[in-house]
mmCIF file of C-alpha atoms in Angstrom:
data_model
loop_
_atom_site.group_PDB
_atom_site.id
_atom_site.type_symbol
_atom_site.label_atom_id
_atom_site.label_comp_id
_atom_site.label_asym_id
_atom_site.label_seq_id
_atom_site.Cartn_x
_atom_site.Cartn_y
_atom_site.Cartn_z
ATOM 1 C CA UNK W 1 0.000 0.000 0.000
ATOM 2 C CA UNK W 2 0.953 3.725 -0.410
ATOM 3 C CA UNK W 3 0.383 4.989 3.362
ATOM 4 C CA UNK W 4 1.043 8.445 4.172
ATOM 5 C CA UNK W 5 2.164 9.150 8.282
ATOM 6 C CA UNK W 6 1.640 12.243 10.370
ATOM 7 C CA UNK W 7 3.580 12.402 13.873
ATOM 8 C CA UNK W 8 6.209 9.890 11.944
ATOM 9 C CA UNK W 9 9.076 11.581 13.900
ATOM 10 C CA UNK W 10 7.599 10.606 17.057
ATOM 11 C CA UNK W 11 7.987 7.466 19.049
ATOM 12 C CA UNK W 12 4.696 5.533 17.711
ATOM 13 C CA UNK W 13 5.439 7.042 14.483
ATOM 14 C CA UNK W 14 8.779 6.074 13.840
ATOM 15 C CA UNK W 15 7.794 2.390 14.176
ATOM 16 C CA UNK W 16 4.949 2.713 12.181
ATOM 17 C CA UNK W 17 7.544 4.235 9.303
ATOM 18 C CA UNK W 18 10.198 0.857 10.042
ATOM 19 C CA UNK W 19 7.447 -1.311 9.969
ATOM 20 C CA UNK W 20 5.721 -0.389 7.064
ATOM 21 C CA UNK W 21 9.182 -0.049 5.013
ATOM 22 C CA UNK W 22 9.717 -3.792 5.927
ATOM 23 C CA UNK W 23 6.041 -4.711 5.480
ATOM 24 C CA UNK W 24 6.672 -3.479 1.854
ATOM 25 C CA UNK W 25 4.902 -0.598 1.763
ATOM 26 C CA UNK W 26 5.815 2.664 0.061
ATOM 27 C CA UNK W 27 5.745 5.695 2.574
ATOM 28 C CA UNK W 28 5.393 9.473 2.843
ATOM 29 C CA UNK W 29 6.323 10.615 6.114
ATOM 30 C CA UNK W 30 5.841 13.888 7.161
ATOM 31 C CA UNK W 31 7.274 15.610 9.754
ATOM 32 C CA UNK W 32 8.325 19.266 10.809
ATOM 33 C CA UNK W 33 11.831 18.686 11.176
ATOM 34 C CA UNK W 34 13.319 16.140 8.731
ATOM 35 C CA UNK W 35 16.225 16.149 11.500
ATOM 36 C CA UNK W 36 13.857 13.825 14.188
ATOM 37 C CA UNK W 37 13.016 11.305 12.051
ATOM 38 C CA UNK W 38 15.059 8.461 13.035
ATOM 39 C CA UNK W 39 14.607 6.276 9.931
ATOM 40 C CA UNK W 40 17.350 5.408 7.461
ATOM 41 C CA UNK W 41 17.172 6.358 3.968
ATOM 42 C CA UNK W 42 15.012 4.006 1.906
ATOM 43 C CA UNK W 43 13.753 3.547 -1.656
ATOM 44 C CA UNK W 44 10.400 3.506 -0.846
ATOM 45 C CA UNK W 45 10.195 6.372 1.944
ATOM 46 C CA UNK W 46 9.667 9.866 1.054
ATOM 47 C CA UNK W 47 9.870 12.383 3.824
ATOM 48 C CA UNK W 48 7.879 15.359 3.002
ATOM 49 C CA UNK W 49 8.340 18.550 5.299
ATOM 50 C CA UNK W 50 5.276 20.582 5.994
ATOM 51 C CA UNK W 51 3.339 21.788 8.762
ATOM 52 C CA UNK W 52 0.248 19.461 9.659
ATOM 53 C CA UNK W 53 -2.567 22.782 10.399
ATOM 54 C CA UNK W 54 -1.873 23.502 6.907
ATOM 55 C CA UNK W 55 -3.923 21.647 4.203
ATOM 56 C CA UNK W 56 -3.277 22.985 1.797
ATOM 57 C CA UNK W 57 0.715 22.049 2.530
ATOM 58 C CA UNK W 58 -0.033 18.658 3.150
ATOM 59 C CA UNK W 59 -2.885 17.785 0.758
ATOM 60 C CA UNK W 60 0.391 17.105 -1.849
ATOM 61 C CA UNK W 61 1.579 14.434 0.727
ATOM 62 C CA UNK W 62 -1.920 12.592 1.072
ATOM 63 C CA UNK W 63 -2.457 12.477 -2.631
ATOM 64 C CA UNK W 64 -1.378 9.098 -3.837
ATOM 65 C CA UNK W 65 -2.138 7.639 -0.726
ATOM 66 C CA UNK W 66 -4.382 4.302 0.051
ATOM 67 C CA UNK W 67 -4.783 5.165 3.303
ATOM 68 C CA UNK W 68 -3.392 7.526 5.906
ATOM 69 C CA UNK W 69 -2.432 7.189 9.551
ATOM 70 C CA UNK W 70 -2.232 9.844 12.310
ATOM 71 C CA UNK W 71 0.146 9.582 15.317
ATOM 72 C CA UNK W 72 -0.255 12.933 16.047
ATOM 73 C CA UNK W 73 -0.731 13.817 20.125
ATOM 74 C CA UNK W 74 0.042 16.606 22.885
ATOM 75 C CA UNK W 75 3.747 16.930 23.956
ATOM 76 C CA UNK W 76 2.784 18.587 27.265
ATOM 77 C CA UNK W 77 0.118 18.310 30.161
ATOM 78 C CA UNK W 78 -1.393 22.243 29.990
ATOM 79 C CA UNK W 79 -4.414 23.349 27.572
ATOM 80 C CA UNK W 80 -3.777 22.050 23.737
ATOM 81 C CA UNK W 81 -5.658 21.668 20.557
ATOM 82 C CA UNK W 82 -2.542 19.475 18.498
ATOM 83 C CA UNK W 83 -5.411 16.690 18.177
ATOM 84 C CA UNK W 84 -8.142 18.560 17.266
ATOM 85 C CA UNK W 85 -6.419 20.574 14.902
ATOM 86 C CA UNK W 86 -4.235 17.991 13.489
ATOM 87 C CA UNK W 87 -7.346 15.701 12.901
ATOM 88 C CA UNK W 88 -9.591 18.682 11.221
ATOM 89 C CA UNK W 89 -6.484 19.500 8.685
ATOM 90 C CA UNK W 90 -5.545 15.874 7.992
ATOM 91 C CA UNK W 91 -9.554 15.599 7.066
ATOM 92 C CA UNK W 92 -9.680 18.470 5.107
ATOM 93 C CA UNK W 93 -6.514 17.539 2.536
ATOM 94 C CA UNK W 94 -8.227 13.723 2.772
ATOM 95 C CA UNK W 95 -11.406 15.175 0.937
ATOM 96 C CA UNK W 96 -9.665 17.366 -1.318
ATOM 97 C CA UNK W 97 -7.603 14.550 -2.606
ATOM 98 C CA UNK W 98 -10.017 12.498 -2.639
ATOM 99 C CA UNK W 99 -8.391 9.566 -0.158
ATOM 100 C CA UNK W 100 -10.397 8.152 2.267
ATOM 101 C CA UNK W 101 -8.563 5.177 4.655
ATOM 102 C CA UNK W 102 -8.004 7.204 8.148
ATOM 103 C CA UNK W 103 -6.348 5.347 11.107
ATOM 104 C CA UNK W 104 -6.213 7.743 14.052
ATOM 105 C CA UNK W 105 -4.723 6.987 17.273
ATOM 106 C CA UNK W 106 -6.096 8.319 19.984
ATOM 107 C CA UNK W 107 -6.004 6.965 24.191
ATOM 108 C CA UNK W 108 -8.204 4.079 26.025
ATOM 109 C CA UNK W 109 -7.613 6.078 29.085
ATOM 110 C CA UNK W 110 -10.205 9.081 27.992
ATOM 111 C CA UNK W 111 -12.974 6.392 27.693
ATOM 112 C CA UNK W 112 -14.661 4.326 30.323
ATOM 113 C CA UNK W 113 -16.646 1.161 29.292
ATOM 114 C CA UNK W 114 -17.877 -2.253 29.826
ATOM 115 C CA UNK W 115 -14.333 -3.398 28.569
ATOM 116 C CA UNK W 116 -12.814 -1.483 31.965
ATOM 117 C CA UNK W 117 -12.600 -3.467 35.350
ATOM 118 C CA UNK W 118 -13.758 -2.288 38.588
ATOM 119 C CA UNK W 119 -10.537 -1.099 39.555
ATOM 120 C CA UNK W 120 -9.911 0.122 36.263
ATOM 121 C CA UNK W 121 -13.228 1.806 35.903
ATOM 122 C CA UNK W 122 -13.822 3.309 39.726
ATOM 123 C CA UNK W 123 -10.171 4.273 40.446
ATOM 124 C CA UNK W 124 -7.318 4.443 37.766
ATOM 125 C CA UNK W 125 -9.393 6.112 35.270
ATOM 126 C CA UNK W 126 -10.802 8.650 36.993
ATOM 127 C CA UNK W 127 -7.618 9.741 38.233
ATOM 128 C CA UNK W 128 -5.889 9.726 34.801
ATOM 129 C CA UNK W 129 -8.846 11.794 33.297
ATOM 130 C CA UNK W 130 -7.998 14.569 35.845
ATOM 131 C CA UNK W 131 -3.931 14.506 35.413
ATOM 132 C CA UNK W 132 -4.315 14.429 31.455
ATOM 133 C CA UNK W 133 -7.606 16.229 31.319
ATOM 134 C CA UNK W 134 -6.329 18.974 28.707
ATOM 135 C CA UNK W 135 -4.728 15.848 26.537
ATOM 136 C CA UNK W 136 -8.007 13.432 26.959
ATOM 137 C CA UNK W 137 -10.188 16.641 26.172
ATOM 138 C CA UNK W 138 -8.219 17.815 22.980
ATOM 139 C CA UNK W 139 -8.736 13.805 21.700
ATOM 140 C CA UNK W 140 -11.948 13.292 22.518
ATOM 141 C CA UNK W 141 -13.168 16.532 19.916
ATOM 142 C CA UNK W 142 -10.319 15.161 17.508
ATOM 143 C CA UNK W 143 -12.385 11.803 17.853
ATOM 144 C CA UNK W 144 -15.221 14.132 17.012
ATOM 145 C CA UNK W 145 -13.872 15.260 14.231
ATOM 146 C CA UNK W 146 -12.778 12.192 12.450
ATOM 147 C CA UNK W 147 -16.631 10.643 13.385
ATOM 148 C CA UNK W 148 -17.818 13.524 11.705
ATOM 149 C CA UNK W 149 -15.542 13.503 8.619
ATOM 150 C CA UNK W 150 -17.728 10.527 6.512
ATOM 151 C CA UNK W 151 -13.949 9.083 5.859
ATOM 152 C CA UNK W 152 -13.322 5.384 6.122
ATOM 153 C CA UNK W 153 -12.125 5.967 9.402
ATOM 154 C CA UNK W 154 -10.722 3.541 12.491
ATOM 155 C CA UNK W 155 -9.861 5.306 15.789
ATOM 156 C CA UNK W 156 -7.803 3.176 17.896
ATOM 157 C CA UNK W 157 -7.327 3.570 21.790
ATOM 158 C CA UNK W 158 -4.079 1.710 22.962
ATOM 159 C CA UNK W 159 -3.641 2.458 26.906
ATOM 160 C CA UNK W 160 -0.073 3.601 28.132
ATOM 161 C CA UNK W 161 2.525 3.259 25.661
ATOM 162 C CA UNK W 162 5.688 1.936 26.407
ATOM 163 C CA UNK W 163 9.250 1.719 24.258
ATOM 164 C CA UNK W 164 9.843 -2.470 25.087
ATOM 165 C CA UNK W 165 10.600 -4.046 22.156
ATOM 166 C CA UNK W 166 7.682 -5.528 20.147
ATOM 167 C CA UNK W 167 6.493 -8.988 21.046
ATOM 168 C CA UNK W 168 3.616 -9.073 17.904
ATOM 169 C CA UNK W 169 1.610 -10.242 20.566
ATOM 170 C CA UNK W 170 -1.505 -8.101 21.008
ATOM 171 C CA UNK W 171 -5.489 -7.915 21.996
ATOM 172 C CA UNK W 172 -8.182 -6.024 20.605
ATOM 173 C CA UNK W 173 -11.509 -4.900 21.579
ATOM 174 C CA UNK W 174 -14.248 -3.377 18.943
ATOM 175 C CA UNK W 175 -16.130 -0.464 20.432
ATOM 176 C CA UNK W 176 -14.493 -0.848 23.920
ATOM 177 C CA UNK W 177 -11.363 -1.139 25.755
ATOM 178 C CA UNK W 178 -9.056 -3.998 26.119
ATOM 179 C CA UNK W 179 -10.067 -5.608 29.537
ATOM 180 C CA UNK W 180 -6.772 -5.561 31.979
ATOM 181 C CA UNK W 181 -5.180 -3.836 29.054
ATOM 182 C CA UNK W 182 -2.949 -1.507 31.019
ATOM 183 C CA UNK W 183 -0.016 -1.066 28.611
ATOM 184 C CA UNK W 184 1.547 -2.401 25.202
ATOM 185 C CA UNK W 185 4.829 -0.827 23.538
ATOM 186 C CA UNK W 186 4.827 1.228 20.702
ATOM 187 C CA UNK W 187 6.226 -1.405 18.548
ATOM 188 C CA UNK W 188 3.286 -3.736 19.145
ATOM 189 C CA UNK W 189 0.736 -0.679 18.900
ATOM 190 C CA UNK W 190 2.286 -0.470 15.258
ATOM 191 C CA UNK W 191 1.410 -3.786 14.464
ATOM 192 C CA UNK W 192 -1.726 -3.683 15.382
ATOM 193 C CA UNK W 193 -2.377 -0.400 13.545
ATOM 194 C CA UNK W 194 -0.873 -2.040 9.839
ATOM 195 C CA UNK W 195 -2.656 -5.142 10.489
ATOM 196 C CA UNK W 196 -6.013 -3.050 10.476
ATOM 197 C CA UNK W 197 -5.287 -0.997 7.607
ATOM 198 C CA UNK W 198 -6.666 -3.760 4.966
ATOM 199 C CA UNK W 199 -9.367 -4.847 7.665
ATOM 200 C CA UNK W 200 -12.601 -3.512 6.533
ATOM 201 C CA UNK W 201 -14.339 -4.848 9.328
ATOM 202 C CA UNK W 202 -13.302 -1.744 11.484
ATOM 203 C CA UNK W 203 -14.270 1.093 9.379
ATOM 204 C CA UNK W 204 -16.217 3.358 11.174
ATOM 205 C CA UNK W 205 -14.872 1.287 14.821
ATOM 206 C CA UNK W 206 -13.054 2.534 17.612
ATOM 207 C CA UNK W 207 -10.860 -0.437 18.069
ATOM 208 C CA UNK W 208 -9.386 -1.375 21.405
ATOM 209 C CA UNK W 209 -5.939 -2.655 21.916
ATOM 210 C CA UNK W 210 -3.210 -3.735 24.266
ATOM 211 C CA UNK W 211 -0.767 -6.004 25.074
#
């Protein structure tokens, strides 16, 4: 597939852009600063600089693609739109190219349902949604957004992400969280993510996952 990556310079992104290069896939990846992206040179990887609010800058990038995946997300704890903005941009360039295969990832720990234990639901959650509140808020109107968009759209909610090397061991969940999913490692969350990209069973799903 031609898949076109936002965020690729961060740490979900960057495996995303090494696993789809091995996967076979051709890739745009674009970034703000060509310098983060820790990928070597490839034959099939072009990194395109350009900033994400912009669509009319990035509609060139999204072009060709088959689909398109977001690993956009807030850097810091205060008040942010990244998400929401990111998402509304990416959607806009989408429908002006014409593409429309959007992966988003976004957090289980904004949502609470059946998937969630007790102590998962009553106690750890609740306190998360207050630390990250400004983060969990921004996602849940990018979510909004991407619902909204009428794209062929998956949002998928991985809990707390970690940098352990990938086992390709992984659960799902379709509409709800992974139960006792806590964690799973970027790597992993990557997996997951180009294993759905062909599934057309979760179009228009928020897809649960974990290790």
């Amino acid at each position: 597939m031609r898949l076109t990556i936002f965020g690729a310079s961060g740490g979900t992104g960057t495996q995303l852009v090494r696993q789809a290069l091995e996967r076979g896939h051709e890739v745009t990846a674009v970034v703000r600063d060509p310098a983060r992206l820790d990928v070597a040179s490839h034959d099939r990887l072009k990194v395109v600089t350009a900033d994400v609010m912009d669509p009319a800058a990035i509609e060139p990038a999204v072009a060709d693609a088959d689909a398109v995946v977001s690993a956009l997300g807030p850097r810091e704890s205060g008040p942010t739109t990244v998400s929401q903005d990111g998402a509304r941009s990416i959607i806009a360039a989408m429908g002006k190219a014409g593409v429309r295969r959007f992966i988003m990832i976004s957090a289980a720990g904004m949502v609470i349902d059946a998937g969630d234990g007790p102590v998962t639901r009553y106690i750890a959650k609740p306190i998360l949604k207050r630390v990250l509140r400004h983060g969990f808020a921004d996602m849940g109107r990018a979510e909004e957004e991407v619902r909204d968009s009428g794209l062929d759209w998956t949002i998928v909610r991985p809990p707390m992400l970690t940098d352990k090397e990938g086992t390709g061991r992984y659960r799902t969940a379709t509409d709800l969280n992974v139960r006792g999913g806590i964690r799973i490692s970027r790597a992993d969350l990557a997996t997951g993510i180009l294993a759905l990209l062909s599934d057309d069973a979760t179009v228009r799903r928020h897809i649960g996952i974990a290790n």
